[in-house]
Coordinates of C-alpha atoms and ligand atoms in Angstrom, one line a residue:
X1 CA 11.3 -5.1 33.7
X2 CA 11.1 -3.3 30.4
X3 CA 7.9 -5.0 27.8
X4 CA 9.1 -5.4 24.4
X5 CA 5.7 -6.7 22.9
X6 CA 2.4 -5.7 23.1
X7 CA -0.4 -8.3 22.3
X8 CA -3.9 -7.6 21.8
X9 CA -7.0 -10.5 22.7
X10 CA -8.4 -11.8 20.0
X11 CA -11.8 -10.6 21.5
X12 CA -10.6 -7.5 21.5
X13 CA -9.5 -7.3 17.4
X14 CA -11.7 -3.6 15.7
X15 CA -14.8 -5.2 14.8
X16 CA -15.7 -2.4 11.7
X17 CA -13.0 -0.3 9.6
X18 CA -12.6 3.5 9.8
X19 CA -14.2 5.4 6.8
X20 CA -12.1 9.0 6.7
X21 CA -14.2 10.3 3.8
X22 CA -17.1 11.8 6.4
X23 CA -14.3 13.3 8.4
X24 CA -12.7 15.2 5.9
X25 CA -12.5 18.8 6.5
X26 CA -13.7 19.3 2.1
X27 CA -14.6 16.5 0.3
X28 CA -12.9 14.1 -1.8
X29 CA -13.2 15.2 -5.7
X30 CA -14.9 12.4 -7.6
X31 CA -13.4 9.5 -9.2
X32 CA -14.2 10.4 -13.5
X33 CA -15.4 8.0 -16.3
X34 CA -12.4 7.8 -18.9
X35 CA -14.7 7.8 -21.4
X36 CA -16.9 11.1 -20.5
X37 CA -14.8 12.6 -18.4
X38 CA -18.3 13.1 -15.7
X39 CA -17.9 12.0 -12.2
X40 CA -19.0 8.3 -11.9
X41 CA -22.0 6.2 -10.9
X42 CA -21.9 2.9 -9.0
X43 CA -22.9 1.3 -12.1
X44 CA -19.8 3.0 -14.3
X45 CA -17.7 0.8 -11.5
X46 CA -19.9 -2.9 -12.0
X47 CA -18.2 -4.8 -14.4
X48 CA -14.7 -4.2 -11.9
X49 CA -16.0 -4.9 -8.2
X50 CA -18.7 -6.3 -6.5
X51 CA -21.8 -3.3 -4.9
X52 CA -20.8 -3.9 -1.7
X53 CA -17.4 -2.8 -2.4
X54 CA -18.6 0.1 -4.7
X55 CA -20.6 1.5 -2.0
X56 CA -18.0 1.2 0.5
X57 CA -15.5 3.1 -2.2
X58 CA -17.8 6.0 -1.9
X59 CA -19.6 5.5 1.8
X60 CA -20.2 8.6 4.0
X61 CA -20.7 5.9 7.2
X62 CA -17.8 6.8 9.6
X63 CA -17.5 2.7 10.4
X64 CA -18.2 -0.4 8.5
X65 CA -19.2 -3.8 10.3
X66 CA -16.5 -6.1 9.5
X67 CA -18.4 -9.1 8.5
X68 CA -18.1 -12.2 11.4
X69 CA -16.9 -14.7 8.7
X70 CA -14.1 -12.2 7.9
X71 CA -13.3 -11.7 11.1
X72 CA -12.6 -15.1 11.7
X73 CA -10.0 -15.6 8.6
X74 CA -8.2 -12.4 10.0
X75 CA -7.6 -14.1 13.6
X76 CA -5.0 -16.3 11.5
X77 CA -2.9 -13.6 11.7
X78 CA -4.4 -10.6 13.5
X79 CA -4.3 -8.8 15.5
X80 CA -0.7 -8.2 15.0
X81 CA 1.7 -7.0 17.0
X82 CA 3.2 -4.2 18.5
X83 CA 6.8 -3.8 19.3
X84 CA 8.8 -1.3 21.6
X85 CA 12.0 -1.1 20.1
X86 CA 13.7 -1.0 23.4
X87 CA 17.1 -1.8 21.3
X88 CA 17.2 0.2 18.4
X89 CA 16.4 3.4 21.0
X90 CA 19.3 2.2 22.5
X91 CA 21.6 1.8 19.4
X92 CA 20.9 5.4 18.4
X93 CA 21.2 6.8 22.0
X94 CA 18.1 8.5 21.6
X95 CA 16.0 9.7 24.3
X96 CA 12.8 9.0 21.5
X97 CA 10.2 6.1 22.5
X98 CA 10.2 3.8 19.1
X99 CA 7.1 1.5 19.0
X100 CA 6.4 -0.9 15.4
X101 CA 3.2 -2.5 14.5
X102 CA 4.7 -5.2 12.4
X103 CA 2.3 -6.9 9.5
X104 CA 4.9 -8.9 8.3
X105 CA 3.3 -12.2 10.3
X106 CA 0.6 -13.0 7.4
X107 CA 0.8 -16.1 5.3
X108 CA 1.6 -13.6 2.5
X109 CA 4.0 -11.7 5.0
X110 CA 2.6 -8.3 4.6
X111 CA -0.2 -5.8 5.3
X112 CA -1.8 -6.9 2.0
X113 CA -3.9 -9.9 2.8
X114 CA -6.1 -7.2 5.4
X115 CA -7.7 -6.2 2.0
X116 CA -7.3 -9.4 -0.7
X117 CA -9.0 -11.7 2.1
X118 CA -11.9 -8.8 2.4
X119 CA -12.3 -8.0 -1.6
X120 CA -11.9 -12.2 -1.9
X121 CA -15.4 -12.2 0.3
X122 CA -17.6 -9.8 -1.4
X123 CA -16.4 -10.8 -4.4
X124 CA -17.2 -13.9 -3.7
X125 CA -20.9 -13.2 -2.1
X126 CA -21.6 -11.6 -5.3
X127 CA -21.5 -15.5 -7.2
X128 CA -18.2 -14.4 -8.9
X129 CA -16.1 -16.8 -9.8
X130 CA -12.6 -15.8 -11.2
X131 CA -10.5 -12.8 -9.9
X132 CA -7.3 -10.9 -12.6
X133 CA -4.8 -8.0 -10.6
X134 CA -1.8 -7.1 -11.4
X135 CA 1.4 -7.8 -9.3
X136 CA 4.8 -5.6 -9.5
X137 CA 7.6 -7.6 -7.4
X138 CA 4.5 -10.3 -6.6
X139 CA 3.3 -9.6 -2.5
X140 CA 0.1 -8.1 -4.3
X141 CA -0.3 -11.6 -6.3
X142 CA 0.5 -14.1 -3.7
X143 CA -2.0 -12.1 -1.2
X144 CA -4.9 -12.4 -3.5
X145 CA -3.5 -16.0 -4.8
X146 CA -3.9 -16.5 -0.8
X147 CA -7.3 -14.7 -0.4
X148 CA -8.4 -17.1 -3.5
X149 CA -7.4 -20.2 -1.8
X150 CA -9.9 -19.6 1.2
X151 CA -13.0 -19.0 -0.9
X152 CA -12.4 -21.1 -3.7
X153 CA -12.5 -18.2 -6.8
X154 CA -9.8 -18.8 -9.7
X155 CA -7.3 -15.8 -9.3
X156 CA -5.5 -14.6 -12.4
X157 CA -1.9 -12.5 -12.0
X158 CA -0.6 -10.3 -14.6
X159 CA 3.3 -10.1 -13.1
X160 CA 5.2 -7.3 -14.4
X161 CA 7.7 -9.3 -17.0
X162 CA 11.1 -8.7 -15.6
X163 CA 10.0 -9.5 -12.1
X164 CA 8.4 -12.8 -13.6
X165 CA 11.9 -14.0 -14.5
X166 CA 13.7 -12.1 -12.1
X167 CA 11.9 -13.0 -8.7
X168 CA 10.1 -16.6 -8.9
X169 CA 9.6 -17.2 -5.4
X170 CA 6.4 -14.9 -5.1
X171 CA 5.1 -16.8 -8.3
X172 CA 5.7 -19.9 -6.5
X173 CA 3.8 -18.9 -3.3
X174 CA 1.0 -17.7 -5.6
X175 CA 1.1 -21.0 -7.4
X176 CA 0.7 -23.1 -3.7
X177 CA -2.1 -21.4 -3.2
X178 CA -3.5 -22.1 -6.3
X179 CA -3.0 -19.1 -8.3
X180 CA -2.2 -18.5 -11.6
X181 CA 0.5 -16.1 -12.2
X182 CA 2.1 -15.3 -16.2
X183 CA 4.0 -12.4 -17.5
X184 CA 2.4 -9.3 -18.6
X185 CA 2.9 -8.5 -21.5
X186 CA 1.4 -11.5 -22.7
X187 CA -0.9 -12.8 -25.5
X188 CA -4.0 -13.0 -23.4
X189 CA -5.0 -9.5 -23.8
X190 CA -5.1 -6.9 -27.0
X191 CA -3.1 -4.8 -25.4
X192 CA -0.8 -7.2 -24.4
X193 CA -0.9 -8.5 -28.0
X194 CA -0.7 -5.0 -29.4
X195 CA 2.5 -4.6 -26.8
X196 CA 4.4 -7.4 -28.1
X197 CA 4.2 -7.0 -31.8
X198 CA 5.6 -3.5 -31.3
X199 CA 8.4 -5.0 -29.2
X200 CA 8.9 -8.3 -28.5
X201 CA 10.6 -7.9 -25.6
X202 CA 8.7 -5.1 -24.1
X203 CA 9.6 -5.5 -20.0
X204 CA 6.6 -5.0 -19.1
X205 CA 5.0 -2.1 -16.7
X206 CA 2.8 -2.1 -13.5
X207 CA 0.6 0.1 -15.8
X208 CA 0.4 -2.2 -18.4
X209 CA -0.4 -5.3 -16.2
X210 CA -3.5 -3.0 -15.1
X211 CA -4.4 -2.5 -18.1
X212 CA -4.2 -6.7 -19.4
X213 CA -5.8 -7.5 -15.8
X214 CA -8.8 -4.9 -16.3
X215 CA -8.9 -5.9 -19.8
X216 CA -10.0 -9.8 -19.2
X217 CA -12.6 -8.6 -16.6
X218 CA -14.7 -6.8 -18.4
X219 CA -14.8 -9.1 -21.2
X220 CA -16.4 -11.6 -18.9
X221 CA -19.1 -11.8 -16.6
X222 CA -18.2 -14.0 -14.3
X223 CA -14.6 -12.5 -13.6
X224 CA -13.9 -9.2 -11.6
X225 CA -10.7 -7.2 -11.0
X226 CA -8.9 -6.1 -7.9
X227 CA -6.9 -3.8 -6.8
X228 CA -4.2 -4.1 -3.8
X229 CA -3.7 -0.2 -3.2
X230 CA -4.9 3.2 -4.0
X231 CA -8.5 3.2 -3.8
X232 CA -10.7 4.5 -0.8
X233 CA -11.9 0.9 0.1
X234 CA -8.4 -1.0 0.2
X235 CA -7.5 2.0 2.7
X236 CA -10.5 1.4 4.8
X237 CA -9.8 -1.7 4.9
X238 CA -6.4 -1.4 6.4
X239 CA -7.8 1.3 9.0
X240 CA -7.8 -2.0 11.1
X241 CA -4.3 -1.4 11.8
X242 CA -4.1 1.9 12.8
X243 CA -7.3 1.0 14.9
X244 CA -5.6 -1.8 17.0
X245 CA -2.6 0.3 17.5
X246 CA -4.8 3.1 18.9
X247 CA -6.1 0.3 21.3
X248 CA -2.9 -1.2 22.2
X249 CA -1.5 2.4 23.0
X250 CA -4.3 3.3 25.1
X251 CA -3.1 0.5 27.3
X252 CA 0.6 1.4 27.6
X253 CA -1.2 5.3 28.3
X254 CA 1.4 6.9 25.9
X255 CA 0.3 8.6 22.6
X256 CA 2.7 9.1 19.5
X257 CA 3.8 12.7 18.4
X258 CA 4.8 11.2 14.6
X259 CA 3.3 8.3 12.5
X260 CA 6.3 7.4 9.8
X261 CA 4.9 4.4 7.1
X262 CA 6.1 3.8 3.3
X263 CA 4.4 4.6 0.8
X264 CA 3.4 3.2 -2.8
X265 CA 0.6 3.5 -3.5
X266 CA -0.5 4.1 0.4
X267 CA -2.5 2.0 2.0
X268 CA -0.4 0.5 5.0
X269 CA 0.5 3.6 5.6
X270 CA -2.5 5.0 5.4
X271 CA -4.6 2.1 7.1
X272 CA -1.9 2.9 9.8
X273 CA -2.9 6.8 10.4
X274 CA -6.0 7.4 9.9
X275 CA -7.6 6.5 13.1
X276 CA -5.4 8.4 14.4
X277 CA -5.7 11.2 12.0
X278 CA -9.3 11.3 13.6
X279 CA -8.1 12.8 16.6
X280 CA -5.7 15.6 14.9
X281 CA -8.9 16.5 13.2
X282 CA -11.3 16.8 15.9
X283 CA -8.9 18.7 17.6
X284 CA -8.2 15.6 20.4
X285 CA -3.7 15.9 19.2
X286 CA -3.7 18.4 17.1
X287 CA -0.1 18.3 16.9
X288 CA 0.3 14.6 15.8
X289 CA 2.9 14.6 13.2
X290 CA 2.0 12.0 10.3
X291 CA 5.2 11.2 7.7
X292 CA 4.7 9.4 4.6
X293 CA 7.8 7.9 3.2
X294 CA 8.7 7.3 -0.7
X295 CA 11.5 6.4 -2.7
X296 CA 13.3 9.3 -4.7
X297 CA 13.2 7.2 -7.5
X298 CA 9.6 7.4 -7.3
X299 CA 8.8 10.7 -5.8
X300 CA 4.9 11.0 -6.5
X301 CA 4.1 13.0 -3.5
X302 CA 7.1 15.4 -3.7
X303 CA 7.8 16.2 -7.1
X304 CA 4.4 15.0 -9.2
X305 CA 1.7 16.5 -10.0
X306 CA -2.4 17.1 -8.7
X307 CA -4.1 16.3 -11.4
X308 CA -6.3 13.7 -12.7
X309 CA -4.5 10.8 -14.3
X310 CA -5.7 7.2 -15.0
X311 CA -4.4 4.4 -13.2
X312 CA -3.0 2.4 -16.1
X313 CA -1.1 2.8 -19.2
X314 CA -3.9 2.1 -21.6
X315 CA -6.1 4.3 -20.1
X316 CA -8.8 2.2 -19.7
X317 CA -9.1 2.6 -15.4
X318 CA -11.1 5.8 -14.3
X319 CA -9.5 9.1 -14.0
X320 CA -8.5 9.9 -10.0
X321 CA -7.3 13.4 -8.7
X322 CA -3.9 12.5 -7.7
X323 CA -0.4 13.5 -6.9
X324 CA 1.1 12.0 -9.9
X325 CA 3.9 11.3 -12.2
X326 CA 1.7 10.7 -15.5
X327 CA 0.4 7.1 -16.2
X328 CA 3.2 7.1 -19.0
X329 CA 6.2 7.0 -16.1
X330 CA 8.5 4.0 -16.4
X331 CA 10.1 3.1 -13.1
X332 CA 13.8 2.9 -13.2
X333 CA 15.4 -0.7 -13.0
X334 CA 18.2 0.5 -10.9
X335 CA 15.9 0.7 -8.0
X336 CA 15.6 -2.3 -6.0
X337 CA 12.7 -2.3 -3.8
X338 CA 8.4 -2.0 -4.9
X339 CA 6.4 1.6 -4.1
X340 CA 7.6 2.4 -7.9
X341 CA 3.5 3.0 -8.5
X342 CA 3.2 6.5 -10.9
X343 CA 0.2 7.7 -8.9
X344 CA -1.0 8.0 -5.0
X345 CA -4.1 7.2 -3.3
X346 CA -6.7 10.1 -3.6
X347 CA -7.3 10.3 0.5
X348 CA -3.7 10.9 0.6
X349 CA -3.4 13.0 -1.7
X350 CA -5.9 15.3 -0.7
X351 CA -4.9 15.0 3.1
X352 CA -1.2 16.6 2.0
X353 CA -3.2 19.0 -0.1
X354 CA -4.2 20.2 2.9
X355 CA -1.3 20.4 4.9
X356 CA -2.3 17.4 7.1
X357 CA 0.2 15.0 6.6
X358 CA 4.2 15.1 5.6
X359 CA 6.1 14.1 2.9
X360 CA 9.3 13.0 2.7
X361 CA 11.5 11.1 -0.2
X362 CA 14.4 8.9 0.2
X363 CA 17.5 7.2 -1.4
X364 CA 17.7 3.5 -1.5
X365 CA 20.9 3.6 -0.1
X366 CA 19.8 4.7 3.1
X367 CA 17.4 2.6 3.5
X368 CA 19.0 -0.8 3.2
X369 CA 21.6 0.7 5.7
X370 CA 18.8 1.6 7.7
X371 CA 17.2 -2.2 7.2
X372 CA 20.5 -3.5 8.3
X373 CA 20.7 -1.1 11.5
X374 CA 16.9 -2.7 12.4
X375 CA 18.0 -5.9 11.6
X376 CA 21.2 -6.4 13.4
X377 CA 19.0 -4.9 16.7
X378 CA 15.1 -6.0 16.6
X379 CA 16.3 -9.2 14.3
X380 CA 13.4 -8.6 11.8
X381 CA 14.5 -8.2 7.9
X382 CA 12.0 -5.8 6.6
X383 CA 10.7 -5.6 3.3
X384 CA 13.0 -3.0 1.0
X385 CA 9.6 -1.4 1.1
X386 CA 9.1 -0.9 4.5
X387 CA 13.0 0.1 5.0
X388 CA 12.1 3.5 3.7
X389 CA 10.0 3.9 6.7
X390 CA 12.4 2.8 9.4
X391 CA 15.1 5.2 7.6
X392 CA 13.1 8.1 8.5
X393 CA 12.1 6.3 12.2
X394 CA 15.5 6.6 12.9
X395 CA 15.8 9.6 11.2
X396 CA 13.2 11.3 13.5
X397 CA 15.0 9.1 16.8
X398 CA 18.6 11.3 15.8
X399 CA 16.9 14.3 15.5
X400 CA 15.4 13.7 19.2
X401 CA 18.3 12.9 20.4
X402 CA 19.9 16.0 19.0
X403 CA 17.2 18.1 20.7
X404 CA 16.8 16.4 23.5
X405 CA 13.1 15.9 23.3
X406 CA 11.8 12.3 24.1
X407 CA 9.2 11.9 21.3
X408 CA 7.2 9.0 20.6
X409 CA 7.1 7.9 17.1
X410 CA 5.2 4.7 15.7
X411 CA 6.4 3.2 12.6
X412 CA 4.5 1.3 10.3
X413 CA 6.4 -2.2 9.8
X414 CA 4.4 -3.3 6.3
X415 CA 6.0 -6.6 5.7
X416 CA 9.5 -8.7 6.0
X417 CA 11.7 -9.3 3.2
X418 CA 12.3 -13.1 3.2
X419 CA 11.3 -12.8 -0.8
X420 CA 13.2 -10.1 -1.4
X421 CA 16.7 -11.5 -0.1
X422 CA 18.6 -10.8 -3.7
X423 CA 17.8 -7.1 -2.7
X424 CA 20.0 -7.0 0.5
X425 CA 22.1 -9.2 -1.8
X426 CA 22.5 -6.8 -4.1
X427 CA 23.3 -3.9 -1.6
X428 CA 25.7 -5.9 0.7
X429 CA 27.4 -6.3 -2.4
X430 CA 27.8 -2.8 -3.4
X431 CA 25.7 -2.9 -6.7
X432 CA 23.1 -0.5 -6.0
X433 CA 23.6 3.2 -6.6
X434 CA 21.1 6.1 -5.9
X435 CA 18.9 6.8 -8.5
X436 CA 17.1 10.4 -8.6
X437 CA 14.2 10.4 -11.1
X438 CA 15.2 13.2 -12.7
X439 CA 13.0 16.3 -13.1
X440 CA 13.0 16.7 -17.0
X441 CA 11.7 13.3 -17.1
X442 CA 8.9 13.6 -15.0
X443 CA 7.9 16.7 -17.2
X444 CA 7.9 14.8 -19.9
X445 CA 5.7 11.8 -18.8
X446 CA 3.3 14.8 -17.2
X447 CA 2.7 16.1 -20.7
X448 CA 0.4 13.1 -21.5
X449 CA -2.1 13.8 -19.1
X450 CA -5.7 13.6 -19.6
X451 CA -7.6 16.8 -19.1
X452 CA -4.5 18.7 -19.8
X453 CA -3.5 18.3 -16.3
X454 CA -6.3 19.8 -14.6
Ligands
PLP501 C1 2.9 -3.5 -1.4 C2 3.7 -3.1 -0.3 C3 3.9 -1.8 0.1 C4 3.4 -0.6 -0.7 O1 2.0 -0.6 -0.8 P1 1.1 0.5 0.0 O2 -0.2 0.3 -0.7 O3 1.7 1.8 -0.2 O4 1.1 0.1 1.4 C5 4.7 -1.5 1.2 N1 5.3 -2.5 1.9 C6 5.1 -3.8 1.6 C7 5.7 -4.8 2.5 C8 4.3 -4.1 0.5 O5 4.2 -5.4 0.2

């Protein structure tokens, strides 16, 4: 009888997260004061996050201790999963082994509560008592919203304006769990002020909602900021997916030879790899293919640039060596689905720097069509998000099948799409079109760069 699902014992969930940074065949270069332009010290980084967090953004230990407490909140939903996708393979005729780890059964429905439930706790160790971030399309919101709700801290949501309007389901989820959620621009902020006197019905920008959100949290004391992507410590802590995998893999004794996850700003997908990553660097598989996946619309990794860039639009967030498409870049509104974030997460960057990991961009088309292929065969409705890594999953199972060689890839399934419904809508109903970001654009958003692009 074939197994279709893999379940790990609770008792057996990664008790500490995998730190990268000491494994790294050249270091990481530092994180820089937007101010000075120096590297940083912990205490450049105090009025944003809590020490423990600080230290674990720059930690050389190879693994963190997950904290008991925290361990227990994640056994409402982990460990998660692991699927053999018995019926896809056999849709595509492809000789390829397909195995998901899907994230999408968190309250939230995504990977992101693995790291709003764990910033949620040391911010809250630290006697803080209120909590702003940003949101895009609104999972980032209503997983901190959640994360807020189990350790009693007020948690403020700048939402992109358009999305605010436009999707008010997520605001609704982050309202139930006692969030607050209003429209960036708004009048909370200066630069939200200074926004909407210039236009009044400025749309709004992931950037800019950094910029309101970071705004408010320095100008108190007993509020911090948070961040849902990007930075060395929300990767860690989504290492304990990859780690569980690894586990779970070890019991079915097979191995994969590529590890395909979406990216935005990186984390699941990274959170996904690096443990194994680990073993393509000690020479264990030194063949492991690792794909990341992003939207042509948003094609950091493929067309941006390495440089250092800030992470927000005012320029207020430290500068990070990046792949990037300048902190000015306005996502298109033709595109349906998230990962439309200007910059990529430093570790990842640096790891395709050095040739360790693929990249790969996509059309949106393809993806839905690729959603609906998963769909209408494993039954789950993946986040638009996380249908730009099954389109290359089954990209890789044709191009097995064409050579005949029975490879095993393992997909990173970030979240479903039960929110994001007027998506498919919009795609079963033939109004979405591809949309390549075109290159003079991108040149032009990369002129404003601080440090002249260096
Ligand atoms: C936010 C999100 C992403 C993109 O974020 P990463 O940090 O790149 O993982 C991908 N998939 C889902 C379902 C998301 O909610």
């Amino acid at each position: 009888m074939k197994q279709s699902k893999y379940i790990l014992d609770e008792k057996r969930m990664p008790t500490s997260w995998y730190n990268v940074l000491p494994d790294l065949p050249e270091p990481l270069p530092p994180p820089l004061h937007p101010g000075t332009k120096q590297p940083l010290g912990p205490e450049d980084l105090a009025p944003l996050f809590p020490m423990e967090l600080i230290k674990q953004e720059m930690s050389t230990e190879r693994y963190i201790e997950i904290p008991e407490e925290l361990q227990d909140i994640f056994k409402l939903w982990r460990p998660t999963t692991l699927y053999r996708a018995h019926r896809l393979e056999k849709a595509l005729d492809t000789p390829a082994k397909i195995y998901y780890k899907y994230e999408g059964t968190s309250p939230p429905g995504s990977h992101k509560p693995n790291t709003a439930v764990a910033q949620a706790y040391y911010n809250k160790k630290e006697g803080i008592k209120r909590i702003t971030t940003e949101t895009g399309a609104g999972q980032w919101g209503s997983a901190l919203s959640f994360a807020g709700a189990l350790f009693g801290l007020e948690i403020k949501v700048y939402m992109v304006k358009v999305s605010f309007y436009q999707k008010p389901y997520r605001k609704i989820m982050m309202q139930t769990w006692g969030g607050t959620c209003i429209p960036s621009p708004s009048m909370e902020t200066n630069i939200g002020r200074k926004m909407l006197a210039e236009d009044p019905d400025c749309p709004g920008s992931l950037g800019l909602a950094i910029s309101e959100a970071v705004e408010e949290a320095v100008s108190r004391d007993d509020t911090h900021y948070s961040l849902g992507s990007v930075l060395n410590h929300v990767l860690l802590h989504q290492t304990i997916i990859g780690q569980e995998a690894k586990v779970m893999m070890e019991d079915i004794g097979d191995y994969p030879d590529v590890i395909v996850g979406c990216v935005g700003g990186g984390s699941n997908a990274a959170g996904l790899y690096l443990p194994f990553l680990k073993d393509k660097l000690d020479g264990t598989h030194p063949d492991l293919r690792i794909v990341n996946v992003e939207p042509a619309s948003c094609p950091t990794l493929t067309k941006g640039l390495y440089a250092y860039d800030y992470g927000d639009e005012a320029g207020m967030t430290p500068l990070l060596k990046m792949f990037t498409l300048g902190h000015e870049f306005m996502p298109p509104p033709v595109h349906a689905g998230g990962l439309r974030y200007h910059g990529m997460a430093p570790i990842i960057t640096h790891l395709h720097k050095l040739g360790l990991v693929e990249a790969v961009a996509v059309h949106q088309l393809g993806t839905f069509e690729a959603g609906l292929t998963f769909a209408r065969n494993e039954g789950i409705i993946c986040a638009p998000e996380t249908d730009h890594a099954v389109r290359v999953t089954i990209d890789e199972a044709l191009k097995s099948k064409e050579t005949g060689e029975a490879k095993t890839i393992l997909c990173g399934l970030s979240g479903h799409g039960h929110v994001d419904m007027a998506a498919y809508d919009a795609y079963l109903s033939g109004q979405l079109e591809d949309y390549e970001y075109p290159v003079e654009k991108i040149k032009a958003s990369l002129e404003h760069l601080p440090l002249n692009g260096k």
